[in-house]
Every structure is written in structure tokens, then in C-alpha cells.
Amino acid sequence: MKRINGLFEKIVDMENILLADKKARKGKPNNYGIRLFDQSFDENIAALQNELKNGTYRTGEYEVFKIFTPKEREIARLQYKHRIVHHAIMNVMEPIWVSQFVSGSYSCIKGRGIHRCLADVRKALKDVEGTKYCLKLDVQKFYPSIDRKILIGLISKKIKCNRTIDLHSEIINSAPGCLGVPIGNYLSQFYANLYLTYFDHWIKEVKSVKYYFRYCDDIVILTPDKAELHKLLSEIRQYLDIQLNLTIKKNYQIFPVESRGIDFVGYKMYHTHTLMRKSIKKNMIRKRRNIKSVASYGGWAAHCNSVNLFRKILKIELHDTFSRKTKIH
């Protein structure tokens, strides 16, 4: 594999840093950290470039907090100037990394995402004989379990530029604790994708799996043979353990698609039809009194056989709203 050099100069170029600043502040006009940075913008942006060029840049302390929806997770947040650095790196690294990703990987990749993944799974399901059985699995505590030394080694497989590798190492090793990458860092989602990229290639090229789909660490594999999936599961478990120091969750499933459907990326997919995931449907019903909230689910409904449900809920709530207003007046 050809390794790429000369990336650091592109990362620390002022034009790239200013572009990174523009991306980092997008959609956050009232952010306190941005307003603070802007009080001395020219001085701060110049100082940041000098730190990067001189090799004195260090990631600051993280603000760590918990979120509870859709599940409990610990989130880490950095000061604004560090988010600029992450975007500056990604401006240069993203096209290089995306070129390495297999077609069956979807998370945090421009032009792919949930609905592209859904479309590709549904297309695969048209081959009814070739997709009789499904292996569905995910990784136990994926982000916190990423081995930093292995991750840096994977980055070095494609990058020859030592200063760029050192910058990645500084960011990766700056996170709280001794393992993993923090959920919340802009770079973390790309690190996570990269961490499983060579596993993706092993699945597709060495194991010759035709129907393989991965969204972050959620994996779906479809084959015509149940015994083949049991054998593959054993090999996957061994690969992840030895090569990446990862463990599969115990709730993995091998099942016939026809009877159970594939619960993946927010949908329940069968050979003949696709439904909205039950939890999303419940949230939509729960929020039915807020027309804007219900309307936001329209995109989900448009990609499955739940459009009538969406219309019904919206129609009922509009009717109830009109009735309440009529009574008031």
C-alpha cells in the first residue's frame, strides 16, 4: 500500500485553518466558546497556527457529561480552538480515508448515511435466495474499547508524514482514561470508521461475503446458508479479538429474514416490505401533539411502508387541534 507524505503542511496552511474555522462554527452562531474566540480572532487563529507549526500544540481538557437518549453515554467536549484543529485535519484526511472505505460502510461518510444504507439492504433483499439468513452483531462498548496503539498503527499504514502521525497521536492520547476515543470529538467518528476498515476489507475480499453492511459498529451480513453464518461468526470473533482487541456483544443474532426481519438503521426490513422501527414509531406517537416534531419523522416514513401511519397520526392531531380551538372560541 502506497503511503502518503507531505500532509502536515496542508493541515497547518492558514487557508485550510480558516476553512476549518468556518466549518467548525457552522450552525452555532450563539456558541459561547466561539464568541470568546472571536474577541481576539486574528491573534487566536495565528497563535493556533504557530502552535501546530512549532509542534507545541496540545489538546486542552475535556468537559465530560452524560446523555441519556437514545441510551446512556458519556460525551466529551473540547474548547472551540481544538474543534478547529479537528476540522483542519479532516479537510485534508477525509478524501484519503474515504477512499479506503468499502461500499458497505455508511456511518459519517458524505453521500451515504442511513437512507443510503437502507436502500442498499433493500436492494440486496431482492435476491431472496441469497439473503435467507442474517447475522446481526455489534461491538461491546465500541468507542471506549478502541485500542489507541492499534489505531495509530492503522493510521500509519496510509500516512508516511511523521508530523501528521504525531498530531493524530497527540489528539488520540489526550482523551481521558487510557483506552478508547471519546464520543463527541469530531475526529472520533472517523477514527472509529478507520478502526474497522481493514476488517471490512477482510470480510469482503478474504471471506468473499457478498452482502455486508456496517453502520459504525452495527453489522449485518446476509447469506443463503445458516451454517455458513455460524462459521463466519466464529472467524469474526477471532479476528476482532486478535487484530483489534474488540469483543462482540453477547446479543448477536443469526435468524431467518423471512420470519423476523432485520432491525437495522431505524427500520425493520423484510424481503417484501420495510417498516419503521418500533421505538421510532412510539416516539412519533408520543410527540404527536407537536406538529413540527411529527413532521420531522416524515423523512423516516417516506423510506418505508409507514407513510399511512404518519398521515393518520398527523391527520388525527390536526383534527384534535382544530376541535380544541373551536371549543375555545
mmCIF file of C-alpha atoms in Angstrom:
data_model
loop_
_atom_site.group_PDB
_atom_site.id
_atom_site.type_symbol
_atom_site.label_atom_id
_atom_site.label_comp_id
_atom_site.label_asym_id
_atom_site.label_seq_id
_atom_site.Cartn_x
_atom_site.Cartn_y
_atom_site.Cartn_z
ATOM 1 C CA MET A 1 0.000 0.000 0.000
ATOM 2 C CA LYS A 2 1.360 3.382 -1.030
ATOM 3 C CA ARG A 3 1.847 5.716 1.954
ATOM 4 C CA ILE A 4 1.193 9.436 1.548
ATOM 5 C CA ASN A 5 3.632 12.156 2.587
ATOM 6 C CA GLY A 6 3.507 15.972 2.774
ATOM 7 C CA LEU A 7 0.154 16.234 4.552
ATOM 8 C CA PHE A 8 1.226 18.298 7.562
ATOM 9 C CA GLU A 9 1.968 21.404 5.507
ATOM 10 C CA LYS A 10 -1.544 21.243 4.046
ATOM 11 C CA ILE A 11 -3.114 20.858 7.500
ATOM 12 C CA VAL A 12 -1.338 23.888 9.013
ATOM 13 C CA ASP A 13 -1.786 26.144 5.968
ATOM 14 C CA MET A 14 -3.699 29.268 7.064
ATOM 15 C CA GLU A 15 -6.221 28.953 4.241
ATOM 16 C CA ASN A 16 -7.059 25.444 5.469
ATOM 17 C CA ILE A 17 -7.300 26.584 9.099
ATOM 18 C CA LEU A 18 -9.690 29.396 8.133
ATOM 19 C CA LEU A 19 -11.821 26.897 6.205
ATOM 20 C CA ALA A 20 -11.788 24.657 9.291
ATOM 21 C CA ASP A 21 -12.949 27.575 11.433
ATOM 22 C CA LYS A 22 -15.809 28.220 9.011
ATOM 23 C CA LYS A 23 -16.917 24.572 9.205
ATOM 24 C CA ALA A 24 -16.496 24.330 12.980
ATOM 25 C CA ARG A 25 -18.755 27.335 13.627
ATOM 26 C CA LYS A 26 -21.450 26.373 11.111
ATOM 27 C CA GLY A 27 -24.889 26.336 12.739
ATOM 28 C CA LYS A 28 -23.571 27.651 16.070
ATOM 29 C CA PRO A 29 -23.931 31.470 15.866
ATOM 30 C CA ASN A 30 -24.534 31.940 19.602
ATOM 31 C CA ASN A 31 -21.997 29.453 20.925
ATOM 32 C CA TYR A 32 -20.173 30.928 23.940
ATOM 33 C CA GLY A 33 -16.819 29.382 23.026
ATOM 34 C CA ILE A 34 -16.989 30.837 19.514
ATOM 35 C CA ARG A 35 -17.899 34.302 20.798
ATOM 36 C CA LEU A 36 -14.984 34.131 23.241
ATOM 37 C CA PHE A 37 -12.588 33.053 20.466
ATOM 38 C CA ASP A 38 -13.856 35.871 18.233
ATOM 39 C CA GLN A 39 -12.984 38.559 20.787
ATOM 40 C CA SER A 40 -9.381 38.275 19.565
ATOM 41 C CA PHE A 41 -9.917 36.261 16.419
ATOM 42 C CA ASP A 42 -6.826 37.286 14.425
ATOM 43 C CA GLU A 43 -4.487 36.742 17.374
ATOM 44 C CA ASN A 44 -6.109 33.432 18.351
ATOM 45 C CA ILE A 45 -6.087 31.959 14.852
ATOM 46 C CA ALA A 46 -2.449 32.994 14.322
ATOM 47 C CA ALA A 47 -1.428 31.556 17.690
ATOM 48 C CA LEU A 48 -3.161 28.276 16.855
ATOM 49 C CA GLN A 49 -1.302 28.018 13.556
ATOM 50 C CA ASN A 50 2.017 28.727 15.303
ATOM 51 C CA GLU A 51 1.349 26.028 17.918
ATOM 52 C CA LEU A 52 0.673 23.490 15.174
ATOM 53 C CA LYS A 53 3.713 24.518 13.106
ATOM 54 C CA ASN A 54 6.066 24.554 16.122
ATOM 55 C CA GLY A 55 4.857 21.211 17.428
ATOM 56 C CA THR A 56 3.736 22.790 20.724
ATOM 57 C CA TYR A 57 0.006 22.212 20.158
ATOM 58 C CA ARG A 58 -1.628 20.240 22.964
ATOM 59 C CA THR A 59 -5.277 19.269 23.274
ATOM 60 C CA GLY A 60 -6.934 21.003 26.224
ATOM 61 C CA GLU A 61 -9.022 19.472 28.966
ATOM 62 C CA TYR A 62 -12.292 17.789 28.076
ATOM 63 C CA GLU A 63 -15.658 18.673 29.513
ATOM 64 C CA VAL A 64 -17.271 15.289 30.169
ATOM 65 C CA PHE A 65 -21.023 14.840 30.641
ATOM 66 C CA LYS A 66 -23.692 12.177 30.156
ATOM 67 C CA ILE A 67 -26.640 11.976 27.787
ATOM 68 C CA PHE A 68 -29.496 9.511 28.232
ATOM 69 C CA THR A 69 -31.205 9.466 24.827
ATOM 70 C CA PRO A 70 -31.298 7.189 22.870
ATOM 71 C CA LYS A 71 -29.196 5.440 25.526
ATOM 72 C CA GLU A 72 -26.883 6.468 28.342
ATOM 73 C CA ARG A 73 -23.499 7.559 27.013
ATOM 74 C CA GLU A 74 -20.586 9.647 28.206
ATOM 75 C CA ILE A 75 -19.816 12.590 25.902
ATOM 76 C CA ALA A 76 -16.564 14.565 25.815
ATOM 77 C CA ARG A 77 -16.432 18.149 24.582
ATOM 78 C CA LEU A 78 -13.429 20.341 23.758
ATOM 79 C CA GLN A 79 -12.896 24.098 23.661
ATOM 80 C CA TYR A 80 -13.586 25.708 20.316
ATOM 81 C CA LYS A 81 -9.974 26.106 19.127
ATOM 82 C CA HIS A 82 -9.448 22.345 19.351
ATOM 83 C CA ARG A 83 -12.507 21.730 17.214
ATOM 84 C CA ILE A 84 -10.899 23.943 14.560
ATOM 85 C CA VAL A 85 -7.851 21.648 14.601
ATOM 86 C CA HIS A 86 -10.045 18.569 14.096
ATOM 87 C CA HIS A 87 -11.719 20.135 11.077
ATOM 88 C CA ALA A 88 -8.349 21.251 9.684
ATOM 89 C CA ILE A 89 -7.135 17.653 9.866
ATOM 90 C CA MET A 90 -10.315 16.292 8.303
ATOM 91 C CA ASN A 91 -10.197 18.776 5.402
ATOM 92 C CA VAL A 92 -7.000 17.014 4.333
ATOM 93 C CA MET A 93 -7.578 13.480 5.626
ATOM 94 C CA GLU A 94 -11.219 12.844 4.708
ATOM 95 C CA PRO A 95 -10.727 12.128 0.974
ATOM 96 C CA ILE A 96 -7.784 9.843 1.806
ATOM 97 C CA TRP A 97 -9.736 7.882 4.401
ATOM 98 C CA VAL A 98 -12.967 7.698 2.412
ATOM 99 C CA SER A 99 -11.028 6.160 -0.488
ATOM 100 C CA GLN A 100 -10.178 3.270 1.857
ATOM 101 C CA PHE A 101 -13.752 2.571 2.996
ATOM 102 C CA VAL A 102 -15.639 -0.328 1.399
ATOM 103 C CA SER A 103 -19.011 0.299 -0.232
ATOM 104 C CA GLY A 104 -20.798 -1.466 2.647
ATOM 105 C CA SER A 105 -19.681 1.106 5.238
ATOM 106 C CA TYR A 106 -22.050 4.058 5.791
ATOM 107 C CA SER A 107 -21.582 5.955 9.055
ATOM 108 C CA CYS A 108 -20.302 9.563 8.805
ATOM 109 C CA ILE A 109 -19.497 9.299 5.093
ATOM 110 C CA LYS A 110 -20.774 12.020 2.781
ATOM 111 C CA GLY A 111 -23.274 10.722 0.250
ATOM 112 C CA ARG A 112 -24.013 7.579 2.233
ATOM 113 C CA GLY A 113 -25.650 7.609 5.665
ATOM 114 C CA ILE A 114 -28.760 5.856 6.991
ATOM 115 C CA HIS A 115 -31.005 6.069 3.948
ATOM 116 C CA ARG A 116 -28.297 5.002 1.505
ATOM 117 C CA CYS A 117 -27.651 2.020 3.798
ATOM 118 C CA LEU A 118 -31.380 1.241 3.885
ATOM 119 C CA ALA A 119 -31.607 1.422 0.082
ATOM 120 C CA ASP A 120 -28.643 -0.946 -0.337
ATOM 121 C CA VAL A 121 -30.022 -3.513 2.133
ATOM 122 C CA ARG A 122 -33.417 -3.413 0.424
ATOM 123 C CA LYS A 123 -31.729 -3.902 -2.943
ATOM 124 C CA ALA A 124 -29.864 -6.920 -1.553
ATOM 125 C CA LEU A 125 -33.122 -8.369 -0.196
ATOM 126 C CA LYS A 126 -34.461 -8.586 -3.752
ATOM 127 C CA ASP A 127 -32.139 -11.600 -4.011
ATOM 128 C CA VAL A 128 -34.437 -13.686 -1.806
ATOM 129 C CA GLU A 129 -32.464 -16.923 -2.187
ATOM 130 C CA GLY A 130 -29.140 -15.229 -1.440
ATOM 131 C CA THR A 131 -30.405 -13.427 1.676
ATOM 132 C CA LYS A 132 -32.359 -16.112 3.524
ATOM 133 C CA TYR A 133 -30.372 -15.775 6.738
ATOM 134 C CA CYS A 134 -28.976 -12.806 8.651
ATOM 135 C CA LEU A 135 -26.100 -12.395 11.110
ATOM 136 C CA LYS A 136 -26.579 -9.226 13.122
ATOM 137 C CA LEU A 137 -23.980 -8.122 15.650
ATOM 138 C CA ASP A 138 -22.301 -5.141 17.214
ATOM 139 C CA VAL A 139 -19.198 -4.489 19.293
ATOM 140 C CA GLN A 140 -19.231 -4.281 23.064
ATOM 141 C CA LYS A 141 -18.534 -0.676 24.192
ATOM 142 C CA PHE A 142 -17.002 0.122 20.822
ATOM 143 C CA TYR A 143 -15.656 3.680 21.241
ATOM 144 C CA PRO A 144 -14.216 3.097 24.755
ATOM 145 C CA SER A 145 -12.688 -0.225 23.600
ATOM 146 C CA ILE A 146 -10.681 1.130 20.656
ATOM 147 C CA ASP A 147 -7.023 0.339 21.301
ATOM 148 C CA ARG A 148 -5.084 3.552 20.770
ATOM 149 C CA LYS A 149 -1.815 1.882 19.759
ATOM 150 C CA ILE A 150 -3.613 -0.224 17.166
ATOM 151 C CA LEU A 151 -5.476 2.857 15.884
ATOM 152 C CA ILE A 152 -2.263 4.847 15.456
ATOM 153 C CA GLY A 153 -0.761 1.843 13.661
ATOM 154 C CA LEU A 154 -3.729 1.747 11.270
ATOM 155 C CA ILE A 155 -3.342 5.470 10.582
ATOM 156 C CA SER A 156 0.353 4.901 9.848
ATOM 157 C CA LYS A 157 -0.499 2.280 7.228
ATOM 158 C CA LYS A 158 -1.640 5.023 4.862
ATOM 159 C CA ILE A 159 0.294 8.061 6.136
ATOM 160 C CA LYS A 160 4.055 8.445 5.771
ATOM 161 C CA CYS A 161 4.161 12.027 7.102
ATOM 162 C CA ASN A 162 5.574 11.733 10.650
ATOM 163 C CA ARG A 163 4.350 15.130 11.844
ATOM 164 C CA THR A 164 0.810 14.254 10.792
ATOM 165 C CA ILE A 165 1.051 10.925 12.640
ATOM 166 C CA ASP A 166 2.385 12.752 15.706
ATOM 167 C CA LEU A 167 -0.553 15.183 15.592
ATOM 168 C CA HIS A 168 -3.023 12.296 15.419
ATOM 169 C CA SER A 169 -1.208 10.573 18.298
ATOM 170 C CA GLU A 170 -1.404 13.701 20.442
ATOM 171 C CA ILE A 171 -5.153 14.004 19.898
ATOM 172 C CA ILE A 172 -5.846 10.283 20.384
ATOM 173 C CA ASN A 173 -3.798 10.061 23.593
ATOM 174 C CA SER A 174 -5.207 13.309 25.023
ATOM 175 C CA ALA A 175 -8.590 11.785 25.832
ATOM 176 C CA PRO A 176 -9.482 10.923 29.438
ATOM 177 C CA GLY A 177 -8.556 7.406 30.529
ATOM 178 C CA CYS A 178 -6.094 5.037 28.939
ATOM 179 C CA LEU A 179 -8.258 3.376 26.278
ATOM 180 C CA GLY A 180 -10.657 4.365 23.562
ATOM 181 C CA VAL A 181 -11.613 7.527 21.736
ATOM 182 C CA PRO A 182 -14.228 9.887 23.205
ATOM 183 C CA ILE A 183 -17.736 10.130 21.807
ATOM 184 C CA GLY A 184 -18.206 13.794 20.967
ATOM 185 C CA ASN A 185 -14.891 14.521 19.249
ATOM 186 C CA TYR A 186 -15.355 15.342 15.576
ATOM 187 C CA LEU A 187 -12.395 13.123 14.698
ATOM 188 C CA SER A 188 -13.609 10.179 16.788
ATOM 189 C CA GLN A 189 -16.308 9.149 14.316
ATOM 190 C CA PHE A 190 -13.692 8.908 11.557
ATOM 191 C CA TYR A 191 -11.240 7.098 13.823
ATOM 192 C CA ALA A 192 -13.992 4.589 14.585
ATOM 193 C CA ASN A 193 -14.671 4.026 10.889
ATOM 194 C CA LEU A 194 -10.984 3.641 10.141
ATOM 195 C CA TYR A 195 -10.542 1.196 13.018
ATOM 196 C CA LEU A 196 -12.892 -1.302 11.335
ATOM 197 C CA THR A 197 -11.918 -0.567 7.730
ATOM 198 C CA TYR A 198 -9.365 -3.352 7.366
ATOM 199 C CA PHE A 199 -11.849 -5.736 8.974
ATOM 200 C CA ASP A 200 -14.340 -4.637 6.276
ATOM 201 C CA HIS A 201 -11.809 -5.491 3.573
ATOM 202 C CA TRP A 202 -11.127 -8.872 5.196
ATOM 203 C CA ILE A 203 -14.853 -9.660 5.196
ATOM 204 C CA LYS A 204 -15.366 -8.585 1.593
ATOM 205 C CA GLU A 205 -12.128 -9.730 -0.032
ATOM 206 C CA VAL A 206 -10.786 -12.635 2.046
ATOM 207 C CA LYS A 207 -14.079 -14.131 3.225
ATOM 208 C CA SER A 208 -15.854 -13.163 -0.038
ATOM 209 C CA VAL A 209 -19.043 -12.014 1.688
ATOM 210 C CA LYS A 210 -21.396 -10.548 -0.908
ATOM 211 C CA TYR A 211 -23.964 -8.860 1.325
ATOM 212 C CA TYR A 212 -22.194 -6.971 4.103
ATOM 213 C CA PHE A 213 -23.399 -3.731 5.714
ATOM 214 C CA ARG A 214 -21.850 -1.756 8.582
ATOM 215 C CA TYR A 215 -23.114 1.399 10.244
ATOM 216 C CA CYS A 216 -20.480 2.375 12.850
ATOM 217 C CA ASP A 217 -20.136 -0.906 14.795
ATOM 218 C CA ASP A 218 -23.590 -2.305 13.888
ATOM 219 C CA ILE A 219 -23.063 -5.076 11.352
ATOM 220 C CA VAL A 220 -25.465 -7.041 9.144
ATOM 221 C CA ILE A 221 -24.395 -9.968 6.963
ATOM 222 C CA LEU A 222 -26.800 -11.850 4.665
ATOM 223 C CA THR A 223 -26.249 -15.291 3.149
ATOM 224 C CA PRO A 224 -28.287 -18.241 1.838
ATOM 225 C CA ASP A 225 -26.795 -20.634 4.423
ATOM 226 C CA LYS A 226 -27.279 -20.571 8.209
ATOM 227 C CA ALA A 227 -24.304 -22.884 8.875
ATOM 228 C CA GLU A 228 -22.078 -20.511 6.883
ATOM 229 C CA LEU A 229 -23.034 -17.669 9.219
ATOM 230 C CA HIS A 230 -22.215 -19.683 12.341
ATOM 231 C CA LYS A 231 -18.773 -20.481 10.922
ATOM 232 C CA LEU A 232 -18.234 -16.851 9.890
ATOM 233 C CA LEU A 233 -19.271 -15.609 13.336
ATOM 234 C CA SER A 234 -16.531 -17.718 14.918
ATOM 235 C CA GLU A 235 -13.950 -16.303 12.498
ATOM 236 C CA ILE A 236 -15.158 -12.739 13.052
ATOM 237 C CA ARG A 237 -14.914 -13.170 16.809
ATOM 238 C CA GLN A 238 -11.328 -14.379 16.432
ATOM 239 C CA TYR A 239 -10.346 -11.587 14.019
ATOM 240 C CA LEU A 240 -11.748 -8.815 16.205
ATOM 241 C CA ASP A 241 -10.133 -10.247 19.318
ATOM 242 C CA ILE A 242 -6.643 -10.826 17.876
ATOM 243 C CA GLN A 243 -6.370 -7.964 15.371
ATOM 244 C CA LEU A 244 -8.361 -5.188 17.067
ATOM 245 C CA ASN A 245 -8.753 -6.181 20.721
ATOM 246 C CA LEU A 246 -12.550 -5.961 20.415
ATOM 247 C CA THR A 247 -15.333 -8.180 21.730
ATOM 248 C CA ILE A 248 -18.690 -8.949 20.111
ATOM 249 C CA LYS A 249 -21.738 -8.271 22.267
ATOM 250 C CA LYS A 250 -23.483 -11.383 23.541
ATOM 251 C CA ASN A 251 -26.772 -10.320 21.962
ATOM 252 C CA TYR A 252 -25.672 -11.245 18.415
ATOM 253 C CA GLN A 253 -28.359 -12.950 16.310
ATOM 254 C CA ILE A 254 -28.477 -15.471 13.480
ATOM 255 C CA PHE A 255 -32.008 -15.840 12.125
ATOM 256 C CA PRO A 256 -34.183 -16.319 9.020
ATOM 257 C CA VAL A 257 -35.024 -12.951 7.464
ATOM 258 C CA GLU A 258 -38.482 -14.096 6.367
ATOM 259 C CA SER A 259 -39.803 -14.691 9.877
ATOM 260 C CA ARG A 260 -38.094 -11.948 11.911
ATOM 261 C CA GLY A 261 -36.969 -9.130 9.663
ATOM 262 C CA ILE A 262 -33.734 -7.146 10.026
ATOM 263 C CA ASP A 263 -33.835 -4.415 12.683
ATOM 264 C CA PHE A 264 -31.166 -2.050 11.376
ATOM 265 C CA VAL A 265 -30.592 1.734 10.982
ATOM 266 C CA GLY A 266 -34.037 2.560 12.353
ATOM 267 C CA TYR A 267 -36.064 0.167 10.200
ATOM 268 C CA LYS A 268 -37.373 -3.404 10.227
ATOM 269 C CA MET A 269 -36.659 -4.894 6.805
ATOM 270 C CA TYR A 270 -38.235 -7.967 5.207
ATOM 271 C CA HIS A 271 -37.996 -9.374 1.698
ATOM 272 C CA THR A 272 -41.411 -7.947 0.818
ATOM 273 C CA HIS A 273 -41.660 -4.720 2.818
ATOM 274 C CA THR A 274 -39.975 -2.334 5.264
ATOM 275 C CA LEU A 275 -41.390 -0.942 8.497
ATOM 276 C CA MET A 276 -40.299 1.812 10.830
ATOM 277 C CA ARG A 277 -38.508 0.579 13.961
ATOM 278 C CA LYS A 278 -40.970 0.195 16.838
ATOM 279 C CA SER A 279 -39.083 2.611 19.135
ATOM 280 C CA ILE A 280 -39.142 5.362 16.468
ATOM 281 C CA LYS A 281 -42.837 4.744 15.853
ATOM 282 C CA LYS A 282 -43.519 5.061 19.598
ATOM 283 C CA ASN A 283 -41.580 8.342 19.752
ATOM 284 C CA MET A 284 -43.570 9.679 16.825
ATOM 285 C CA ILE A 285 -46.859 8.773 18.512
ATOM 286 C CA ARG A 286 -45.682 10.223 21.813
ATOM 287 C CA LYS A 287 -44.810 13.533 20.138
ATOM 288 C CA ARG A 288 -47.962 13.668 18.014
ATOM 289 C CA ARG A 289 -49.228 16.839 19.731
ATOM 290 C CA ASN A 290 -46.259 18.740 18.358
ATOM 291 C CA ILE A 291 -46.878 19.096 14.626
ATOM 292 C CA LYS A 292 -43.266 20.110 13.910
ATOM 293 C CA SER A 293 -41.929 17.082 15.789
ATOM 294 C CA VAL A 294 -44.244 14.733 13.898
ATOM 295 C CA ALA A 295 -43.336 16.374 10.579
ATOM 296 C CA SER A 296 -39.650 15.721 11.301
ATOM 297 C CA TYR A 297 -40.426 11.989 11.135
ATOM 298 C CA GLY A 298 -41.751 12.367 7.604
ATOM 299 C CA GLY A 299 -38.330 11.551 6.137
ATOM 300 C CA TRP A 300 -38.266 8.277 8.060
ATOM 301 C CA ALA A 301 -41.785 7.376 6.985
ATOM 302 C CA ALA A 302 -41.055 8.175 3.334
ATOM 303 C CA HIS A 303 -38.465 5.380 3.165
ATOM 304 C CA CYS A 304 -40.669 2.546 4.417
ATOM 305 C CA ASN A 305 -44.223 1.207 4.493
ATOM 306 C CA SER A 306 -45.236 3.558 7.313
ATOM 307 C CA VAL A 307 -46.409 6.559 5.322
ATOM 308 C CA ASN A 308 -50.059 5.771 6.081
ATOM 309 C CA LEU A 309 -49.270 5.637 9.813
ATOM 310 C CA PHE A 310 -47.569 9.022 9.577
ATOM 311 C CA ARG A 311 -50.502 10.529 7.679
ATOM 312 C CA LYS A 312 -53.015 9.044 10.103
ATOM 313 C CA ILE A 313 -51.243 10.467 13.177
ATOM 314 C CA LEU A 314 -50.836 13.868 11.555
ATOM 315 C CA LYS A 315 -54.475 13.918 10.426
ATOM 316 C CA ILE A 316 -55.777 12.937 13.877
ATOM 317 C CA GLU A 317 -53.685 15.565 15.630
ATOM 318 C CA LEU A 318 -54.683 18.271 13.159
ATOM 319 C CA HIS A 319 -58.324 17.312 13.721
ATOM 320 C CA ASP A 320 -57.883 17.351 17.524
ATOM 321 C CA THR A 321 -56.081 20.698 17.375
ATOM 322 C CA PHE A 322 -58.871 22.200 15.276
ATOM 323 C CA SER A 323 -61.510 20.776 17.628
ATOM 324 C CA ARG A 324 -59.776 22.239 20.707
ATOM 325 C CA LYS A 325 -59.527 25.668 19.071
ATOM 326 C CA THR A 326 -63.199 25.523 18.041
ATOM 327 C CA LYS A 327 -64.273 24.744 21.602
ATOM 328 C CA ILE A 328 -62.151 27.602 22.973
ATOM 329 C CA HIS A 329 -63.735 30.095 20.595
#
